[in-house]
mmCIF file of C-alpha atoms and ligand atoms in Angstrom:
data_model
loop_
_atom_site.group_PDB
_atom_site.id
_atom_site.type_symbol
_atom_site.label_atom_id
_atom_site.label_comp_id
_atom_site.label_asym_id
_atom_site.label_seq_id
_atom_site.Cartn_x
_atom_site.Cartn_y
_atom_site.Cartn_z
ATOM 1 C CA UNK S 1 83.501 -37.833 -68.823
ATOM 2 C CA UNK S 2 81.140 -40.795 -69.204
ATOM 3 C CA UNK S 3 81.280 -40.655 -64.973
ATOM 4 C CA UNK S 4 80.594 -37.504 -65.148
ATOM 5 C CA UNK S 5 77.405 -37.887 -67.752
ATOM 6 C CA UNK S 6 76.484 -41.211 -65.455
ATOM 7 C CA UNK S 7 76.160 -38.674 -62.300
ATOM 8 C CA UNK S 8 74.413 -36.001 -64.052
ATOM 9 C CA UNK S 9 71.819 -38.470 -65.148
ATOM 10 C CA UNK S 10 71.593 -40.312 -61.675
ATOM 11 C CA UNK S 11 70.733 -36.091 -60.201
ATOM 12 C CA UNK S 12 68.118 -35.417 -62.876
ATOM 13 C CA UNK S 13 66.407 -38.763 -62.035
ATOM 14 C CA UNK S 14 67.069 -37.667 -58.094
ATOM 15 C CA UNK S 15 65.394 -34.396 -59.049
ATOM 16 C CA UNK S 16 62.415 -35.695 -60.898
ATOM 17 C CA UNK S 17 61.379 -38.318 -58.699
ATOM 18 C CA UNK S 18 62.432 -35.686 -55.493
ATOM 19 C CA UNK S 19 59.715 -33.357 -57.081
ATOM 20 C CA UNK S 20 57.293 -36.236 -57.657
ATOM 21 C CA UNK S 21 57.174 -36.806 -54.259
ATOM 22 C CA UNK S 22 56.908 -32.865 -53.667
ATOM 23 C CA UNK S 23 53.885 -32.770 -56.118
ATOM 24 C CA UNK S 24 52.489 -35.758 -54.278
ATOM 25 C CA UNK S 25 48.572 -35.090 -53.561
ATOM 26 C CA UNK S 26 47.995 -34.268 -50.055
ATOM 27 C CA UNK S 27 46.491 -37.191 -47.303
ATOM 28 C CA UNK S 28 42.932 -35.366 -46.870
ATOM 29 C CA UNK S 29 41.700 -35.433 -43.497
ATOM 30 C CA UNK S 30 37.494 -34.795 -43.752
ATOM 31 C CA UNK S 31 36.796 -33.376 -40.220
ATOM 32 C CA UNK S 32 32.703 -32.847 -39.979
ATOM 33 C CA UNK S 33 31.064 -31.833 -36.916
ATOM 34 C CA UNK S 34 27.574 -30.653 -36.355
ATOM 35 C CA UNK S 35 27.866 -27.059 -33.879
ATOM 36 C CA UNK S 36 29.179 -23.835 -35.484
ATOM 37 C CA UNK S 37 32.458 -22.838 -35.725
ATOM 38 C CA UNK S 38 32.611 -19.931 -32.793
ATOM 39 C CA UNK S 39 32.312 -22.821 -30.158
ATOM 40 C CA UNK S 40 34.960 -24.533 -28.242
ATOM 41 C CA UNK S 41 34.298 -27.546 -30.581
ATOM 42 C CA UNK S 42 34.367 -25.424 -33.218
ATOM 43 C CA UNK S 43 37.632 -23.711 -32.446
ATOM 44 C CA UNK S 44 39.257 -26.629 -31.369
ATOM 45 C CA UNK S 45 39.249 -27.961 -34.787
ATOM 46 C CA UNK S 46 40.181 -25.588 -36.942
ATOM 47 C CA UNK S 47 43.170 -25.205 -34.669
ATOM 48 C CA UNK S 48 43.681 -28.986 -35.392
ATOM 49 C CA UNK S 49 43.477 -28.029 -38.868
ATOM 50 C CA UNK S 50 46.334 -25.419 -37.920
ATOM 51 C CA UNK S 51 48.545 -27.466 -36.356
ATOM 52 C CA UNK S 52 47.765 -30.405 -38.322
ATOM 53 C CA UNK S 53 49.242 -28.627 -42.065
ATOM 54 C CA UNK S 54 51.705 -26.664 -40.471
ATOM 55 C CA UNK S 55 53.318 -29.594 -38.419
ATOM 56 C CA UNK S 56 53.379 -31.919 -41.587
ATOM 57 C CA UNK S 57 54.301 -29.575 -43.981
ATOM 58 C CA UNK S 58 51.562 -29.634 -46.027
ATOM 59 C CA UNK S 59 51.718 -33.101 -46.384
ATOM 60 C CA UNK S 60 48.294 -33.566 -44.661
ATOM 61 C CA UNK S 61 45.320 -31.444 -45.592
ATOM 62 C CA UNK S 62 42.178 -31.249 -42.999
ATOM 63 C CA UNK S 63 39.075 -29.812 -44.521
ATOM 64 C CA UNK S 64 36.356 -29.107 -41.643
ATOM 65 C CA UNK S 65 32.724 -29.219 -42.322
ATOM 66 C CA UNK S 66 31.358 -27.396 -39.664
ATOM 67 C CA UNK S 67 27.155 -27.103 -38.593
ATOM 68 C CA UNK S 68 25.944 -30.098 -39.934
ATOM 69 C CA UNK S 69 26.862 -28.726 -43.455
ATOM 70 C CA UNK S 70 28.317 -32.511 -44.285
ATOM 71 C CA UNK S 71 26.328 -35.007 -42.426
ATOM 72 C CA UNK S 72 23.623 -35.136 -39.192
ATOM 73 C CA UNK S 73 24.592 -37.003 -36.081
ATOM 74 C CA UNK S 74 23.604 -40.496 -36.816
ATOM 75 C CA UNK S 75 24.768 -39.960 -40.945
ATOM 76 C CA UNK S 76 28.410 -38.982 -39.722
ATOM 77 C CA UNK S 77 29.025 -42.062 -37.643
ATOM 78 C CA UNK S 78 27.856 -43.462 -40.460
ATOM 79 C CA UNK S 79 30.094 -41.830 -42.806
ATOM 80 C CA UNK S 80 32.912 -42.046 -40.555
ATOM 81 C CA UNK S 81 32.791 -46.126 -40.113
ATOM 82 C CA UNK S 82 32.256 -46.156 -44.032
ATOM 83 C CA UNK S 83 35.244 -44.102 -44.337
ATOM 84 C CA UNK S 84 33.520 -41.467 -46.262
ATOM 85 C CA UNK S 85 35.007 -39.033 -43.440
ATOM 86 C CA UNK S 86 38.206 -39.583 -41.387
ATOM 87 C CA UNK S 87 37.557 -37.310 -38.215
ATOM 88 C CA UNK S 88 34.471 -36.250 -36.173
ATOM 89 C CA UNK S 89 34.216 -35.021 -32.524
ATOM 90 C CA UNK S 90 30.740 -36.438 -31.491
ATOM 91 C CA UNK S 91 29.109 -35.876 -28.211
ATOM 92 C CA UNK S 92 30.132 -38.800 -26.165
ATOM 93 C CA UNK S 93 25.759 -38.788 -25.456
ATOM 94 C CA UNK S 94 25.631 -40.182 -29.114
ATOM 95 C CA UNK S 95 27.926 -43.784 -28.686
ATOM 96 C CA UNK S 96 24.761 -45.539 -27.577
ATOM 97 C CA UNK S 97 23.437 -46.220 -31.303
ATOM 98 C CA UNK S 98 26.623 -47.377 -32.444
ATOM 99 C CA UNK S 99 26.893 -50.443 -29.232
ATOM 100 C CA UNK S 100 29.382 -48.686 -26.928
ATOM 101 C CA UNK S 101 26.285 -47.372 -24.749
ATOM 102 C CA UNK S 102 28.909 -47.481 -21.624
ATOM 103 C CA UNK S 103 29.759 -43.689 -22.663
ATOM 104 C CA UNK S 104 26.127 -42.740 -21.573
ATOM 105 C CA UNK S 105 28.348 -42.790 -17.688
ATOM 106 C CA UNK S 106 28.981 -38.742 -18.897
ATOM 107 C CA UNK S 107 25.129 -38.278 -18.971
ATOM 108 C CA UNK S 108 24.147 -39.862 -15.552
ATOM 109 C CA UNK S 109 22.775 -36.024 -13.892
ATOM 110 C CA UNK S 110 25.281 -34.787 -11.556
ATOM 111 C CA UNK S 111 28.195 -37.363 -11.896
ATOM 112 C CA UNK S 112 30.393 -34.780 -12.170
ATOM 113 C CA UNK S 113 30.558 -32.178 -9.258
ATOM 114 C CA UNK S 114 33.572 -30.341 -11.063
ATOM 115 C CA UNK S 115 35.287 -30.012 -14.253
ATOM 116 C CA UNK S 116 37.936 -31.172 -11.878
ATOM 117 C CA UNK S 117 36.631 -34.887 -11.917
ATOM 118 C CA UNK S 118 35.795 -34.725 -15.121
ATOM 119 C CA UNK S 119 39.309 -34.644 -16.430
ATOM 120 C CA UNK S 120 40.004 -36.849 -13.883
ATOM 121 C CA UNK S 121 38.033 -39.059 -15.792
ATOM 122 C CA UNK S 122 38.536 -38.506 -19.362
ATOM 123 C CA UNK S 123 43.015 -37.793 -19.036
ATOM 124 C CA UNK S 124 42.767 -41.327 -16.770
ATOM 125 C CA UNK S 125 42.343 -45.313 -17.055
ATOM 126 C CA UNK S 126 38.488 -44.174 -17.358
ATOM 127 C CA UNK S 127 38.896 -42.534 -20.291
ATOM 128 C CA UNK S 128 41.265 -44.967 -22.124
ATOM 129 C CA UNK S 129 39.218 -47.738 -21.111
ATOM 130 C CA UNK S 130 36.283 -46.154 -22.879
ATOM 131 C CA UNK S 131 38.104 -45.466 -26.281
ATOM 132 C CA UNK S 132 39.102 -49.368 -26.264
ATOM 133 C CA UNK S 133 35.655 -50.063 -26.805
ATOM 134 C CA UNK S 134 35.753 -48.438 -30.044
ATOM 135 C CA UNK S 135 37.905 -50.469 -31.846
ATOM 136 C CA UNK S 136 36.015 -53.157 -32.662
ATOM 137 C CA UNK S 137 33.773 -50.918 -34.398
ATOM 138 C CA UNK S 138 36.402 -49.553 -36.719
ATOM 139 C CA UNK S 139 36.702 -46.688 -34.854
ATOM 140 C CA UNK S 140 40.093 -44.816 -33.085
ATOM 141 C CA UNK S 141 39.802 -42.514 -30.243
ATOM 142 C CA UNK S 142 42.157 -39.780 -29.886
ATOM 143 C CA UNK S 143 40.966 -37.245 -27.502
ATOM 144 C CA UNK S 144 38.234 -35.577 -25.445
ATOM 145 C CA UNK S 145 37.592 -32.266 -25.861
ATOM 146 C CA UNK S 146 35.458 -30.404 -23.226
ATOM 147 C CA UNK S 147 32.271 -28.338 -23.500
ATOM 148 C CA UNK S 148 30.531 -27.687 -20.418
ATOM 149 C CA UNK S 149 27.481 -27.741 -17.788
ATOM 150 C CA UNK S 150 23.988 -27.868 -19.788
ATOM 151 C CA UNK S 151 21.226 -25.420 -19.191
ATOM 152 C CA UNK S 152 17.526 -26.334 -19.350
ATOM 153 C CA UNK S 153 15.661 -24.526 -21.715
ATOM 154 C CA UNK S 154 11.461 -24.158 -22.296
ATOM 155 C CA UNK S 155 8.663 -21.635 -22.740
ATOM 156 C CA UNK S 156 7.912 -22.277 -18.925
ATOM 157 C CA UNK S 157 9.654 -21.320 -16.034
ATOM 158 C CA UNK S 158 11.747 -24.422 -14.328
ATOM 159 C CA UNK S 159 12.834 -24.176 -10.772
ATOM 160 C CA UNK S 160 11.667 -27.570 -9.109
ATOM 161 C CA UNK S 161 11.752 -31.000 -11.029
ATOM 162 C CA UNK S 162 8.270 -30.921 -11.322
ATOM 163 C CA UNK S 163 8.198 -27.419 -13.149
ATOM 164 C CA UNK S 164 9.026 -30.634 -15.992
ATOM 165 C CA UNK S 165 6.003 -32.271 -15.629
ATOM 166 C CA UNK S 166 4.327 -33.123 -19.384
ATOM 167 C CA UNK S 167 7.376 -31.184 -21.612
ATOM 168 C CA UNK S 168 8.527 -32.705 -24.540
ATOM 169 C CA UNK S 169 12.388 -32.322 -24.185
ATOM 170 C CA UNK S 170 14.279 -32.835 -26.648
ATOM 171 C CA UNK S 171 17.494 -34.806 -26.196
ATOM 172 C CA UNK S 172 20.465 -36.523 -28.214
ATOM 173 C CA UNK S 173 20.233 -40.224 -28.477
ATOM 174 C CA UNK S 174 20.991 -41.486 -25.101
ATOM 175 C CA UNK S 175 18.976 -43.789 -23.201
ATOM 176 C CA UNK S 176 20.544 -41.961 -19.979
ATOM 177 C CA UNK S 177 19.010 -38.872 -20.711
ATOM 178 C CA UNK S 178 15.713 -40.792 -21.893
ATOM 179 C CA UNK S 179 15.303 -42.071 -18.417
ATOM 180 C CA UNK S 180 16.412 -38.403 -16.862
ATOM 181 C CA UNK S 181 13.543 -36.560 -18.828
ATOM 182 C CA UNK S 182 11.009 -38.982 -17.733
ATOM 183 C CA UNK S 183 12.375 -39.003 -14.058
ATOM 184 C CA UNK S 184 11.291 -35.372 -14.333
ATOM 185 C CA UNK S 185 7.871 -36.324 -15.776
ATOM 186 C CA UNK S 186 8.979 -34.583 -19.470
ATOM 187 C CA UNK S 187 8.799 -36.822 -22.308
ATOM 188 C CA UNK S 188 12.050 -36.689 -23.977
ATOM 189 C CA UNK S 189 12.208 -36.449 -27.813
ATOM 190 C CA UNK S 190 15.290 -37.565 -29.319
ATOM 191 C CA UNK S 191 16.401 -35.643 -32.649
ATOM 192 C CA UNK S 192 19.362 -34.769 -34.399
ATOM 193 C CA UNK S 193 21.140 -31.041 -32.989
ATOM 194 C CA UNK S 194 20.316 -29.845 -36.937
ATOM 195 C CA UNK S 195 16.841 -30.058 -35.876
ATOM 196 C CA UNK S 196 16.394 -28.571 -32.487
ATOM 197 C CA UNK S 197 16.061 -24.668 -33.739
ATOM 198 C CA UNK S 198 13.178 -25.599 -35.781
ATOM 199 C CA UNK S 199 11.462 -28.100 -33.918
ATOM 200 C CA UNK S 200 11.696 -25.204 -30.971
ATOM 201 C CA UNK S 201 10.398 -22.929 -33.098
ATOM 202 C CA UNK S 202 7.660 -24.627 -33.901
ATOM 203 C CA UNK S 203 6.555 -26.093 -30.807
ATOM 204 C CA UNK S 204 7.493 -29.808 -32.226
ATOM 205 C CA UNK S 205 9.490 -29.801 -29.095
ATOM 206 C CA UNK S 206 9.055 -27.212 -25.769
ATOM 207 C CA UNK S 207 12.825 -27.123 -24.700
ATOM 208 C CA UNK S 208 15.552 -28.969 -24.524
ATOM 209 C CA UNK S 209 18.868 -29.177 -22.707
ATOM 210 C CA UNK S 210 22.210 -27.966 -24.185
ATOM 211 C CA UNK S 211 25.233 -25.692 -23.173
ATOM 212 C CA UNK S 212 25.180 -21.915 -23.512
ATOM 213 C CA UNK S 213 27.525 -22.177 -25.974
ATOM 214 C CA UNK S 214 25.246 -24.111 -28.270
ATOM 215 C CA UNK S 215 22.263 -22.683 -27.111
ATOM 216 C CA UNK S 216 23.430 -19.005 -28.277
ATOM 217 C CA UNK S 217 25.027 -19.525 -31.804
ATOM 218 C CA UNK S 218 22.405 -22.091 -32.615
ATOM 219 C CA UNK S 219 19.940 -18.734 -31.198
ATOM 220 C CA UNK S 220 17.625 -21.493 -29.274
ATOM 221 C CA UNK S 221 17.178 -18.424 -26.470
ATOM 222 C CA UNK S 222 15.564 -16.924 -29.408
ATOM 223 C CA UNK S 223 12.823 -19.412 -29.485
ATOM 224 C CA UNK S 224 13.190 -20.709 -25.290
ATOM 225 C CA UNK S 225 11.548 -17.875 -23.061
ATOM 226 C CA UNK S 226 13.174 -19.314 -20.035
ATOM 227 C CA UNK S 227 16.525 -21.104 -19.394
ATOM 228 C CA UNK S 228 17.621 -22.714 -16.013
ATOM 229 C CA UNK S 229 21.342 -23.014 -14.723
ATOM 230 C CA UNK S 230 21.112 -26.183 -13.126
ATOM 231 C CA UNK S 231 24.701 -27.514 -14.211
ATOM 232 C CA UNK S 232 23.050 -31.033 -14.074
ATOM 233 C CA UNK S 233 24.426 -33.037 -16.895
ATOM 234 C CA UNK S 234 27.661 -32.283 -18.815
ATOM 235 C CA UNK S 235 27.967 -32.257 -22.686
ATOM 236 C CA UNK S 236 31.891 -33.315 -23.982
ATOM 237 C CA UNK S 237 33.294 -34.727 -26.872
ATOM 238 C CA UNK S 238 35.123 -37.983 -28.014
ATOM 239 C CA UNK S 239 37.614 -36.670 -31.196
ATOM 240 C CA UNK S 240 37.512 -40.162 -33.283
ATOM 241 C CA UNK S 241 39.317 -41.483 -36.717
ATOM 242 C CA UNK S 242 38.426 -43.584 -38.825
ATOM 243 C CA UNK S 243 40.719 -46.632 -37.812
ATOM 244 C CA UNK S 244 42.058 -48.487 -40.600
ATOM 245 C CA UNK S 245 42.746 -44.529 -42.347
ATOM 246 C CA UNK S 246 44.713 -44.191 -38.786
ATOM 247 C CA UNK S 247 46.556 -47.270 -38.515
ATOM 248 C CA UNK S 248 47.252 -46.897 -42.212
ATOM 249 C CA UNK S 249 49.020 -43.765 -42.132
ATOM 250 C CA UNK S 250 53.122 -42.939 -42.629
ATOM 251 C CA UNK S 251 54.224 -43.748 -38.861
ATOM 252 C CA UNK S 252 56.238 -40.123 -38.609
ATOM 253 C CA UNK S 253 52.615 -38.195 -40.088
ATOM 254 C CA UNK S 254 50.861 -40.429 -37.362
ATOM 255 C CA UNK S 255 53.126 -38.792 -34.879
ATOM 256 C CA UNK S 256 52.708 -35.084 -35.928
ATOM 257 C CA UNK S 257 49.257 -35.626 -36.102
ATOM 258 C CA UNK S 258 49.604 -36.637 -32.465
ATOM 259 C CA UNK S 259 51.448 -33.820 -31.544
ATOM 260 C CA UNK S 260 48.497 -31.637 -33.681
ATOM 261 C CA UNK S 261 45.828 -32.882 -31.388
ATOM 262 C CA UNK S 262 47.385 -32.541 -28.157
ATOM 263 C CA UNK S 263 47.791 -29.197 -29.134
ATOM 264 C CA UNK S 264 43.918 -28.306 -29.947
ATOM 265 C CA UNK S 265 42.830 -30.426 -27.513
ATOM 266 C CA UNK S 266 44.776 -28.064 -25.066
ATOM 267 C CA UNK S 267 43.495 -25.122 -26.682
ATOM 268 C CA UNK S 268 40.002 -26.409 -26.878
ATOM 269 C CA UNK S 269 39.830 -27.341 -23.006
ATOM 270 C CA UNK S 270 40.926 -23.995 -22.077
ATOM 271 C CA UNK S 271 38.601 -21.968 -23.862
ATOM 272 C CA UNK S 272 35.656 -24.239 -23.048
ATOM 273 C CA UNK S 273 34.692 -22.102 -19.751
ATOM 274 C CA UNK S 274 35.132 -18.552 -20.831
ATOM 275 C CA UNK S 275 33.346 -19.698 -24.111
ATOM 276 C CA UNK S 276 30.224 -20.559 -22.101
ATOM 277 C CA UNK S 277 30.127 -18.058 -19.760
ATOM 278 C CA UNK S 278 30.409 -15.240 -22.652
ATOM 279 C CA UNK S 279 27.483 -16.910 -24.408
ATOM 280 C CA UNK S 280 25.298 -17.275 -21.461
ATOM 281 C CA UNK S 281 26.270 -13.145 -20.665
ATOM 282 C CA UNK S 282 25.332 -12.786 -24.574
ATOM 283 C CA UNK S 283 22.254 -14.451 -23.762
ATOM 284 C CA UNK S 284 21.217 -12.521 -20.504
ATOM 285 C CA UNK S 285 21.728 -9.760 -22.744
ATOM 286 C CA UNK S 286 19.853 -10.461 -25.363
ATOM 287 C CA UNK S 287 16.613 -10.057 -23.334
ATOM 288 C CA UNK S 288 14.779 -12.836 -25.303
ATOM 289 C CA UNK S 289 14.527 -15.284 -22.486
ATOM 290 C CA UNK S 290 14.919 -15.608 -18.881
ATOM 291 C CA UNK S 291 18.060 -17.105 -17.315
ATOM 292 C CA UNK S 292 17.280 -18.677 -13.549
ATOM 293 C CA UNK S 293 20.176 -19.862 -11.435
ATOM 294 C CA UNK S 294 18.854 -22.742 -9.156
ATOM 295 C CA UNK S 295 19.753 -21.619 -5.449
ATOM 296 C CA UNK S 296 21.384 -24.153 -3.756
ATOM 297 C CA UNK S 297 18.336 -25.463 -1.499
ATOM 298 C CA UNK S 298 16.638 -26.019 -5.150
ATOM 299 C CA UNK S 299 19.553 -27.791 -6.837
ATOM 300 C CA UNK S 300 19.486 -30.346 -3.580
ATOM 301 C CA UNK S 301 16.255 -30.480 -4.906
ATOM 302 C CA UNK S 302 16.995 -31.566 -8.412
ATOM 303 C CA UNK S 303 19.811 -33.673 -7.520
ATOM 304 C CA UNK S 304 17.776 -36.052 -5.015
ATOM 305 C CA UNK S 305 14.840 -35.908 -7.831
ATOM 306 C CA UNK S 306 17.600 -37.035 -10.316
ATOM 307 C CA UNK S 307 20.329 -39.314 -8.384
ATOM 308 C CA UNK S 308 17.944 -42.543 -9.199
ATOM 309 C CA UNK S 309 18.889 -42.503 -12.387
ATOM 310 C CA UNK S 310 22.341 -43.375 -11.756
ATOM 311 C CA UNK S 311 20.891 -46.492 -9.975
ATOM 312 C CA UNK S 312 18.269 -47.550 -12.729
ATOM 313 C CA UNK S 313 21.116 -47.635 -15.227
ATOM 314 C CA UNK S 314 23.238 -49.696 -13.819
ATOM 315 C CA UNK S 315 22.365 -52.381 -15.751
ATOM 316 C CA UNK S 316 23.245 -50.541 -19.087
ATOM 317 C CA UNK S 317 25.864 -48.443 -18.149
ATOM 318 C CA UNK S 318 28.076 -51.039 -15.595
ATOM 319 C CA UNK S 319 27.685 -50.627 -11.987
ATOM 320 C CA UNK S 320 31.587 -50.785 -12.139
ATOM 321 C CA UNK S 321 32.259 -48.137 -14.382
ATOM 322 C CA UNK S 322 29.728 -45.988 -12.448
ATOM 323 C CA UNK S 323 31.393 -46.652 -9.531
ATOM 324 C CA UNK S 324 34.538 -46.068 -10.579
ATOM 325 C CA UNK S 325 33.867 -42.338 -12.050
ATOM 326 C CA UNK S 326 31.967 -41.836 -8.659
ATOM 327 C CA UNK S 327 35.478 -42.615 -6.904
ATOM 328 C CA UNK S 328 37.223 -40.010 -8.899
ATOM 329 C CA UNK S 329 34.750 -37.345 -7.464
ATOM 330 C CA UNK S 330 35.517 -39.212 -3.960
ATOM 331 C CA UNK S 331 39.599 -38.566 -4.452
ATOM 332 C CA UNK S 332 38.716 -35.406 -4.737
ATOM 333 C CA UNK S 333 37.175 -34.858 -1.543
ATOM 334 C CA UNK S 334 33.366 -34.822 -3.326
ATOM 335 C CA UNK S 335 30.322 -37.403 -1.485
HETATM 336 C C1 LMR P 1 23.622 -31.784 -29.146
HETATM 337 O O1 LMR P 1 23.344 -32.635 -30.017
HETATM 338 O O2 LMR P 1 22.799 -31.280 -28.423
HETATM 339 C C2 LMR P 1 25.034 -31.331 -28.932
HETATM 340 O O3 LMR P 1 25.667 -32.233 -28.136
HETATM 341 C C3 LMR P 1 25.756 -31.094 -30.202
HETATM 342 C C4 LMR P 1 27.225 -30.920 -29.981
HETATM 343 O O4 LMR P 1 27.972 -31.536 -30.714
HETATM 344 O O5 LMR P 1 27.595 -30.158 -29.070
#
């Protein structure tokens, strides 16, 4: 009898503090990005947000602020290092500001002669080497997620570089792409993507440079009359964490969250192509602005206009590192 009192006490406590655990709140994962959500950014984390909750049971909840709606580019580094956030998928064009300017190597124009290369670069040493350089800043670096080739965009027409000559460009903060506007004789303008419609609009800025993806659901073609496939630069992403939140974490959620992310990141590089080339059909469509394809005589043009870039930041970037992406493209058969 008293055993059997002694056991029934020992479940109930079993039970309660089983259920305590059950009630536990959730670990909140704060996921803010700045594009909208029909993008392959976009996509790619709300399918982390999928995978995320379904592979820990609940026990980890990811909110995603999507379109700026939380913070603006520089704010959510910011808020990410402060660990008012935990996740963000930056550009890797906006790593400059925060002293890891070596990620500016994705914005040298025409590095990358194929999406090929690219993941050549960002799946190998390259990219691993890159994310150690975020530690130090508090920061953990989980994965790259792709976008695409960027269009040029203006009220002008732009076949030859010096179709350039005197537009203010905008650009994200990058002192790669500073140096490739003025190479073209634009003056860049550097501003947060929240800002770009408007400053478009109203002639703050003349055009800028972006993917189709972003150019359509942010409706820039709306406010560009022409837009250039020139495929000259490359726009990507760097998925980070706030590190200590990371390396704080229950090891076995760590791991699901792992297995979460390899599974949008998968899903987010394979939409990134058909993603584009919808918006830049939707675009076309549209009739609200001109889309020119550089032949290739003119893109020779464009690339021997632009290749001194690569040279002239050197000195920031790492002649090594440049180098070293440029040997990818070689292994690959590219000059
Ligand atoms: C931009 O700032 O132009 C874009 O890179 C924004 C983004 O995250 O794609």
């Amino acid at each position: 009898m008293q055993k059997t009192r002694f056991t029934l006490i020992a479940l109930a406590t079993f039970a309660l503090a089983g259920s305590a655990v059950a009630q536990q709140a959730p670990i909140v994962i704060k996921f803010s990005h700045v594009v909208a959500n029909d993008t392959p950014k976009g996509k790619g984390a709300e399918r982390f947000k999928e995978l995320a909750e379904k592979l820990t049971n609940g026990r980890v909840k990811v909110e995603v602020y999507p379109n700026s709606t939380l913070y603006k580019d520089k704010e959510e580094m910011e808020a990410l290092q402060l660990g008012a956030v935990q996740m963000l998928a930056p550009s890797v064009s906006k790593f400059g500001p925060l002293g890891a300017k070596e990620f500016e190597v994705f914005d040298l124009p025409y590095i990358f002669p194929s999406k090929a290369v690219l993941y050549r670069v960002t799946e190998g040493p390259i990219g691993k080497e890159l994310f150690q350089k975020l530690e130090s800043k508090g920061i953990t670096g989980l994965a790259y997620w792709d976008n695409g080739f960027k269009v040029m965009t203006a009220n002008r027409p732009m076949h030859a570089p010096a179709d350039f000559k005197g537009l203010k460009m905008r650009i994200q903060s990058s002192k790669v792409l500073d140096a490739q506007m003025r190479t073209l004789g634009a003056n860049p303008q550097m501003l947060a993507f929240s800002e770009v419609y408007q400053a478009m609009q109203t002639g703050v800025v003349d055009g800028g440079e972006n993917t189709p993806s972003n150019v359509y659901t942010q409706k820039m073609h709306e406010v560009q009359k022409h837009l250039t496939v020139s495929d000259h630069g490359y726009i990507g992403y760097a998925v980070i964490v706030n590190k200590k939140f990371w390396d704080g974490l229950p090891a076995d959620i760590r791991t699901q969250l792992e297995e979460a992310m390899r599974g949008a990141t998968k899903y987010a590089n394979s939409i990134s192509q058909i993603d584009n080339d919808a918006a830049l059909e939707a675009i076309k469509k549209s009739g609200k602005t001109t889309v020119y394809t550089l032949s290739d005589k003119e893109k020779a043009e464009w690339r021997k206009a632009l290749l001194p870039v690569q040279k002239e930041m050197e000195s920031r970037i790492g002649k090594n590192l440049i180098q070293a992406v440029n040997k990818e493209a070689a292994a690959l058969g590219y000059k």
